[in-house]
GROMACS .gro file of C-alpha atoms in nm:
model
  298
    1MET     CA    1   7.058  11.080   8.834
    2ALA     CA    2   7.401  11.297   8.774
    3LEU     CA    3   7.692  11.139   8.731
    4ASP     CA    4   8.058  11.241   8.760
    5TRP     CA    5   8.288  11.189   8.435
    6ASP     CA    6   8.562  11.115   8.674
    7ASP     CA    7   8.405  10.819   8.812
    8LEU     CA    8   8.297  10.694   8.433
    9LYS     CA    9   8.659  10.770   8.360
   10ILE     CA   10   8.757  10.480   8.625
   11ALA     CA   11   8.486  10.237   8.432
   12LEU     CA   12   8.685  10.297   8.093
   13ALA     CA   13   9.000  10.237   8.231
   14ILE     CA   14   8.902   9.920   8.376
   15ALA     CA   15   8.737   9.805   8.052
   16ARG     CA   16   9.051   9.919   7.869
   17ASN     CA   17   9.297   9.743   8.098
   18GLY     CA   18   9.104   9.449   8.227
   19THR     CA   19   9.231   9.480   8.600
   20LEU     CA   20   9.178   9.700   8.905
   21SER     CA   21   9.562   9.729   8.928
   22ALA     CA   22   9.645   9.795   8.571
   23ALA     CA   23   9.348  10.036   8.585
   24ALA     CA   24   9.491  10.210   8.868
   25ARG     CA   25   9.866  10.243   8.678
   26ALA     CA   26   9.688  10.394   8.358
   27LEU     CA   27   9.503  10.678   8.604
   28GLY     CA   28   9.793  10.707   8.795
   29SER     CA   29   9.614  10.600   9.121
   30THR     CA   30   9.552  10.336   9.344
   31GLN     CA   31   9.370   9.969   9.338
   32PRO     CA   32   9.187  10.012   9.659
   33THR     CA   33   9.091  10.400   9.509
   34VAL     CA   34   9.010  10.232   9.146
   35SER     CA   35   8.778   9.958   9.337
   36ARG     CA   36   8.626  10.183   9.568
   37ARG     CA   37   8.514  10.439   9.326
   38LEU     CA   38   8.404  10.158   9.080
   39ASP     CA   39   8.154  10.011   9.390
   40ALA     CA   40   8.063  10.365   9.440
   41LEU     CA   41   7.943  10.404   9.050
   42GLU     CA   42   7.780  10.068   9.083
   43GLN     CA   43   7.605  10.161   9.370
   44ARG     CA   44   7.459  10.481   9.200
   45LEU     CA   45   7.350  10.280   8.911
   46GLY     CA   46   7.198  10.022   9.097
   47ALA     CA   47   7.337   9.780   8.869
   48GLN     CA   48   7.704   9.591   8.776
   49LEU     CA   49   7.905   9.725   8.498
   50PHE     CA   50   8.120   9.437   8.574
   51GLU     CA   51   8.152   9.057   8.659
   52ARG     CA   52   8.456   8.988   8.921
   53GLU     CA   53   8.617   8.708   8.799
   54ALA     CA   54   8.959   8.527   8.918
   55CYS     CA   55   9.142   8.641   8.630
   56GLY     CA   56   9.021   8.989   8.639
   57LEU     CA   57   8.705   9.186   8.592
   58ARG     CA   58   8.472   9.144   8.274
   59LEU     CA   59   8.213   9.386   8.142
   60THR     CA   60   7.858   9.293   8.187
   61ALA     CA   61   7.582   9.322   7.917
   62LEU     CA   62   7.500   9.650   8.044
   63GLY     CA   63   7.897   9.745   8.081
   64ASP     CA   64   7.981   9.644   7.708
   65ALA     CA   65   7.663   9.843   7.600
   66LEU     CA   66   7.785  10.166   7.772
   67LEU     CA   67   8.151  10.143   7.643
   68ALA     CA   68   8.119  10.316   7.300
   69GLY     CA   69   7.928  10.613   7.498
   70LEU     CA   70   8.202  10.618   7.735
   71ALA     CA   71   8.482  10.642   7.441
   72GLN     CA   72   8.276  10.949   7.287
   73MET     CA   73   8.260  11.117   7.648
   74GLU     CA   74   8.636  11.089   7.689
   75THR     CA   75   8.679  11.216   7.327
   76GLY     CA   76   8.504  11.531   7.414
   77ALA     CA   77   8.643  11.579   7.751
   78LEU     CA   78   8.992  11.555   7.589
   79ALA     CA   79   8.904  11.774   7.348
   80VAL     CA   80   8.804  12.057   7.602
   81GLU     CA   81   9.120  11.996   7.812
   82ARG     CA   82   9.333  12.051   7.542
   83GLN     CA   83   9.142  12.366   7.454
   84ILE     CA   84   9.195  12.504   7.794
   85ALA     CA   85   9.566  12.412   7.791
   86ALA     CA   86   9.594  12.589   7.466
   87ARG     CA   87   9.459  12.913   7.564
   88ASP     CA   88   9.666  13.222   7.526
   89THR     CA   89   9.829  13.251   7.857
   90GLY     CA   90  10.148  13.390   7.739
   91LEU     CA   91  10.443  13.211   7.908
   92HIS     CA   92  10.274  13.083   8.210
   93GLY     CA   93  10.107  12.758   8.292
   94GLU     CA   94  10.230  12.370   8.274
   95ILE     CA   95  10.411  12.175   8.016
   96VAL     CA   96  10.460  11.814   8.086
   97VAL     CA   97  10.781  11.681   7.862
   98THR     CA   98  10.855  11.322   7.799
   99SER     CA   99  11.124  11.164   7.652
  100LEU     CA  100  11.409  10.872   7.666
  101ASP     CA  101  11.709  10.766   7.913
  102TRP     CA  102  11.981  10.978   7.829
  103LEU     CA  103  11.850  11.238   7.585
  104GLY     CA  104  11.613  11.354   7.858
  105ASP     CA  105  11.871  11.349   8.139
  106GLU     CA  106  12.178  11.471   7.983
  107VAL     CA  107  12.045  11.665   7.693
  108LEU     CA  108  11.682  11.838   7.760
  109ALA     CA  109  11.690  11.840   8.126
  110PRO     CA  110  11.964  12.119   8.119
  111MET     CA  111  11.778  12.313   7.849
  112LEU     CA  112  11.422  12.279   8.063
  113ALA     CA  113  11.586  12.400   8.353
  114ARG     CA  114  11.740  12.690   8.185
  115PHE     CA  115  11.405  12.785   8.018
  116GLY     CA  116  11.213  12.743   8.353
  117ALA     CA  117  11.467  12.952   8.533
  118GLN     CA  118  11.383  13.241   8.242
  119HIS     CA  119  10.994  13.195   8.297
  120PRO     CA  120  10.904  13.142   8.687
  121GLY     CA  121  10.557  13.157   8.587
  122LEU     CA  122  10.594  12.812   8.371
  123THR     CA  123  10.590  12.470   8.571
  124ILE     CA  124  10.745  12.209   8.362
  125GLU     CA  125  10.776  11.877   8.427
  126LEU     CA  126  11.038  11.639   8.242
  127ILE     CA  127  10.923  11.260   8.278
  128ASN     CA  128  11.200  10.979   8.131
  129ASP     CA  129  11.028  10.674   8.043
  130GLY     CA  130  11.020  10.426   7.764
  131LYS     CA  131  10.647  10.419   7.779
  132VAL     CA  132  10.483  10.595   7.475
  133TYR     CA  133  10.257  10.854   7.633
  134ASN     CA  134   9.900  10.935   7.454
  135LEU     CA  135   9.938  11.283   7.364
  136ALA     CA  136   9.577  11.304   7.257
  137ARG     CA  137   9.472  11.213   7.592
  138ARG     CA  138   9.702  11.496   7.785
  139GLU     CA  139   9.931  11.241   7.910
  140ALA     CA  140  10.220  11.495   7.793
  141ASP     CA  141  10.218  11.808   7.571
  142LEU     CA  142  10.556  11.744   7.408
  143ALA     CA  143  10.734  11.401   7.353
  144PHE     CA  144  11.101  11.417   7.220
  145ARG     CA  145  11.220  11.091   7.047
  146PHE     CA  146  11.436  10.981   6.749
  147GLY     CA  147  11.237  10.795   6.490
  148PRO     CA  148  10.882  10.887   6.367
  149PHE     CA  149  10.564  10.866   6.570
  150THR     CA  150  10.322  10.646   6.552
  151GLN     CA  151   9.999  10.809   6.680
  152GLU     CA  152   9.801  10.966   6.449
  153ASN     CA  153   9.693  11.342   6.421
  154LEU     CA  154  10.003  11.442   6.622
  155ILE     CA  155  10.242  11.771   6.448
  156GLU     CA  156  10.606  11.623   6.427
  157ARG     CA  157  10.894  11.876   6.396
  158ARG     CA  158  11.271  11.828   6.398
  159VAL     CA  159  11.463  12.006   6.668
  160GLY     CA  160  11.798  11.894   6.632
  161GLU     CA  161  12.065  11.599   6.541
  162VAL     CA  162  12.274  11.385   6.747
  163GLN     CA  163  12.617  11.289   6.602
  164TYR     CA  164  12.750  10.934   6.710
  165ALA     CA  165  13.116  10.807   6.706
  166LEU     CA  166  13.340  10.553   6.845
  167TYR     CA  167  13.494  10.587   7.190
  168ALA     CA  168  13.791  10.427   7.379
  169SER     CA  169  13.940  10.532   7.682
  170ASP     CA  170  14.318  10.636   7.727
  171ALA     CA  171  14.357  10.331   7.981
  172TYR     CA  172  14.193  10.108   7.675
  173LEU     CA  173  14.429  10.232   7.408
  174ALA     CA  174  14.738  10.126   7.625
  175ARG     CA  175  14.620   9.819   7.684
  176TYR     CA  176  14.485   9.704   7.329
  177GLY     CA  177  14.657   9.972   7.096
  178GLN     CA  178  14.524  10.220   6.820
  179PRO     CA  179  14.196  10.042   6.623
  180SER     CA  180  14.264  10.026   6.259
  181GLU     CA  181  14.015   9.925   5.977
  182GLY     CA  182  14.245   9.686   5.798
  183ASP     CA  183  14.187   9.420   6.044
  184GLY     CA  184  13.804   9.474   6.115
  185LEU     CA  185  13.919   9.566   6.457
  186ARG     CA  186  14.007   9.219   6.546
  187GLY     CA  187  14.128   9.181   6.927
  188HIS     CA  188  13.915   9.460   7.015
  189GLN     CA  189  13.635   9.464   7.278
  190LEU     CA  190  13.302   9.637   7.245
  191VAL     CA  191  12.974   9.710   7.409
  192LEU     CA  192  12.658   9.666   7.195
  193LEU     CA  193  12.281   9.726   7.297
  194ASP     CA  194  12.084   9.427   7.400
  195ARG     CA  195  11.955   9.223   7.083
  196ALA     CA  196  11.598   9.329   7.183
  197ALA     CA  197  11.663   9.701   7.058
  198GLY     CA  198  11.644   9.584   6.692
  199ASP     CA  199  11.843   9.759   6.399
  200VAL     CA  200  11.996  10.093   6.548
  201PRO     CA  201  12.166  10.291   6.272
  202HIS     CA  202  12.466  10.361   6.471
  203GLU     CA  203  12.548  10.002   6.563
  204ALA     CA  204  12.484   9.890   6.179
  205TRP     CA  205  12.758  10.141   6.157
  206LEU     CA  206  12.966   9.967   6.366
  207SER     CA  207  12.909   9.643   6.264
  208ALA     CA  208  13.055   9.692   5.922
  209ILE     CA  209  13.361   9.842   6.036
  210ALA     CA  210  13.425   9.605   6.313
  211PRO     CA  211  13.311   9.260   6.174
  212HIS     CA  212  13.594   9.082   6.377
  213ALA     CA  213  13.598   9.252   6.720
  214ASN     CA  214  13.478   9.068   7.017
  215ILE     CA  215  13.123   9.172   7.195
  216ALA     CA  216  13.249   9.186   7.539
  217LEU     CA  217  12.865   9.289   7.673
  218HIS     CA  218  12.516   9.366   7.521
  219ALA     CA  219  12.355   9.611   7.767
  220ASN     CA  220  12.044   9.823   7.702
  221GLY     CA  221  12.163  10.136   7.830
  222LEU     CA  222  12.363  10.423   7.713
  223ARG     CA  223  12.519  10.479   8.059
  224ALA     CA  224  12.616  10.133   8.063
  225HIS     CA  225  12.780  10.159   7.746
  226LEU     CA  226  12.928  10.508   7.880
  227ALA     CA  227  13.047  10.314   8.223
  228ALA     CA  228  13.184  10.026   8.013
  229THR     CA  229  13.400  10.244   7.806
  230ARG     CA  230  13.541  10.490   8.062
  231SER     CA  231  13.644  10.153   8.253
  232GLY     CA  232  13.873  10.056   7.986
  233ALA     CA  233  13.709   9.719   7.949
  234THR     CA  234  13.537   9.793   7.610
  235MET     CA  235  13.529  10.059   7.353
  236ALA     CA  236  13.131  10.166   7.219
  237VAL     CA  237  13.003  10.413   7.009
  238LEU     CA  238  12.844  10.703   7.206
  239PRO     CA  239  12.670  11.045   7.122
  240CYS     CA  240  12.940  11.292   7.085
  241LEU     CA  241  12.740  11.530   7.281
  242LEU     CA  242  12.842  11.294   7.576
  243GLY     CA  243  13.161  11.114   7.468
  244GLU     CA  244  13.334  11.490   7.411
  245ARG     CA  245  13.246  11.572   7.758
  246GLU     CA  246  13.457  11.265   7.903
  247PRO     CA  247  13.820  11.371   7.965
  248THR     CA  248  13.941  11.019   7.977
  249LEU     CA  249  13.762  10.906   7.659
  250ARG     CA  250  13.918  10.994   7.300
  251ARG     CA  251  13.725  10.968   6.965
  252ILE     CA  252  13.838  10.730   6.736
  253PRO     CA  253  13.825  10.807   6.339
  254LEU     CA  254  13.738  10.494   6.194
  255GLY     CA  255  13.518  10.473   5.851
  256PRO     CA  256  13.286  10.718   5.691
  257PRO     CA  257  13.134  10.937   5.932
  258GLN     CA  258  12.776  10.789   6.030
  259PRO     CA  259  12.489  11.009   5.932
  260PRO     CA  260  12.321  11.208   6.244
  261ARG     CA  261  12.013  11.087   6.383
  262SER     CA  262  11.747  11.313   6.440
  263VAL     CA  263  11.582  11.442   6.733
  264ARG     CA  264  11.203  11.496   6.655
  265VAL     CA  265  10.939  11.634   6.879
  266GLY     CA  266  10.545  11.547   6.877
  267TYR     CA  267  10.260  11.724   7.003
  268HIS     CA  268   9.892  11.804   6.940
  269PRO     CA  269   9.745  12.036   6.714
  270ASP     CA  270   9.556  12.194   6.956
  271LEU     CA  271   9.875  12.335   7.100
  272ARG     CA  272  10.037  12.441   6.764
  273ASP     CA  273   9.982  12.813   6.850
  274THR     CA  274  10.019  12.843   7.207
  275PRO     CA  275  10.276  13.051   7.327
  276ARG     CA  276  10.458  12.858   7.582
  277ILE     CA  277  10.496  12.547   7.381
  278ARG     CA  278  10.602  12.777   7.048
  279ALA     CA  279  10.873  12.953   7.312
  280LEU     CA  280  11.011  12.608   7.462
  281LEU     CA  281  11.044  12.470   7.117
  282ASP     CA  282  11.239  12.762   6.956
  283PHE     CA  283  11.447  12.718   7.288
  284VAL     CA  284  11.553  12.391   7.232
  285VAL     CA  285  11.617  12.404   6.867
  286GLU     CA  286  11.853  12.707   6.941
  287GLY     CA  287  12.002  12.458   7.241
  288PHE     CA  288  12.061  12.182   7.001
  289GLU     CA  289  12.261  12.446   6.762
  290VAL     CA  290  12.458  12.598   7.019
  291MET     CA  291  12.564  12.219   7.136
  292ALA     CA  292  12.618  12.133   6.778
  293GLY     CA  293  12.880  12.446   6.741
  294GLU     CA  294  13.074  12.388   7.052
  295LEU     CA  295  13.141  12.016   6.929
  296VAL     CA  296  13.286  12.192   6.562
  297VAL     CA  297  13.466  12.415   6.801
  298GLY     CA  298  13.595  12.114   7.035
   0.00000   0.00000   0.00000
C-alpha cells in the first residue's frame, strides 16, 4: 500500500497541534480539507490514528507508535527540499523573507522591491509577522530581526544597524517647550511600548534621562508611536530611519547617544552558497550602509 507523504504530513501536523483547525493554520490549509484528508488516510490504512474527542484529537496507540517515524520522514523530506532550493540556479527562483512590523514594511520592502526589479527571474515574498518561522522546515528562507535567534543550526549574520533618538513635532515643542535633561523631562509627555514588550534597550535609555515625564500612552506598535508623536500629543523614541523622514518632527538631542541596535538575518546552512541568497544579503547590507550615510549627511 503506497502512502502519500503529503497525507502523512497532515497526520503529523494534527499530532503536533492537537486540533484540526490548529493543524490547518500550521499547514496553510483549511479545517475541512485537513479533516477530509485525515479521513481518507485512515480509510486507506484501515485503522484510526486519532480518537475524536470534544476538546480535539488524541493519538491512538497506532498513531503514537507511528509518530517518531513520521517525524524522521519529515526531517528527511525537509532536507531534500532545502537541497533542491539551494541548487545553483543563479539569480532565479523564489526567496521567502520574514521580518517584523516597521522593519519589514519601511526598510526591507523597498530594498527587496529594488532587488526584485533588477532580477526579474526571482520571485520574492515578504511576510511581516510576529510569528517565529521555522527556517529548518522552509517556512521561510531568510528571517530579519533584532537580537539573537533561538532556533538551532542557523547561520546568523549582522546586516546593518538602526540608530534611535527622541523626537517631537513642531506643534509639541510650541506647546510644551524644548525638553531639558535637568528636570528629568518633568511636564513632558511620552509614548512607550506596552508592558508586555519587556526590556527594550532604547526605552531603558529613555527612562534614564526622563524619569519624571508623564507616560501618556503605552502602544505595542511603532506606527502608533509615530502617529502619536506626529499629532503633537507626545514625544517618542523612534528609529532615525523613520524620524528623519518626517518633515514636522525634530530630533531632540538629550543624553548620551544610545547604542544602535543590530539587525540580524538568520538562514539555514543549506542555503549558504545559494547565489540568489548571497546576492540578496549583499544587497541588503549595502542598502543599510547607504541609509546610514544619508542620515549622517542629513
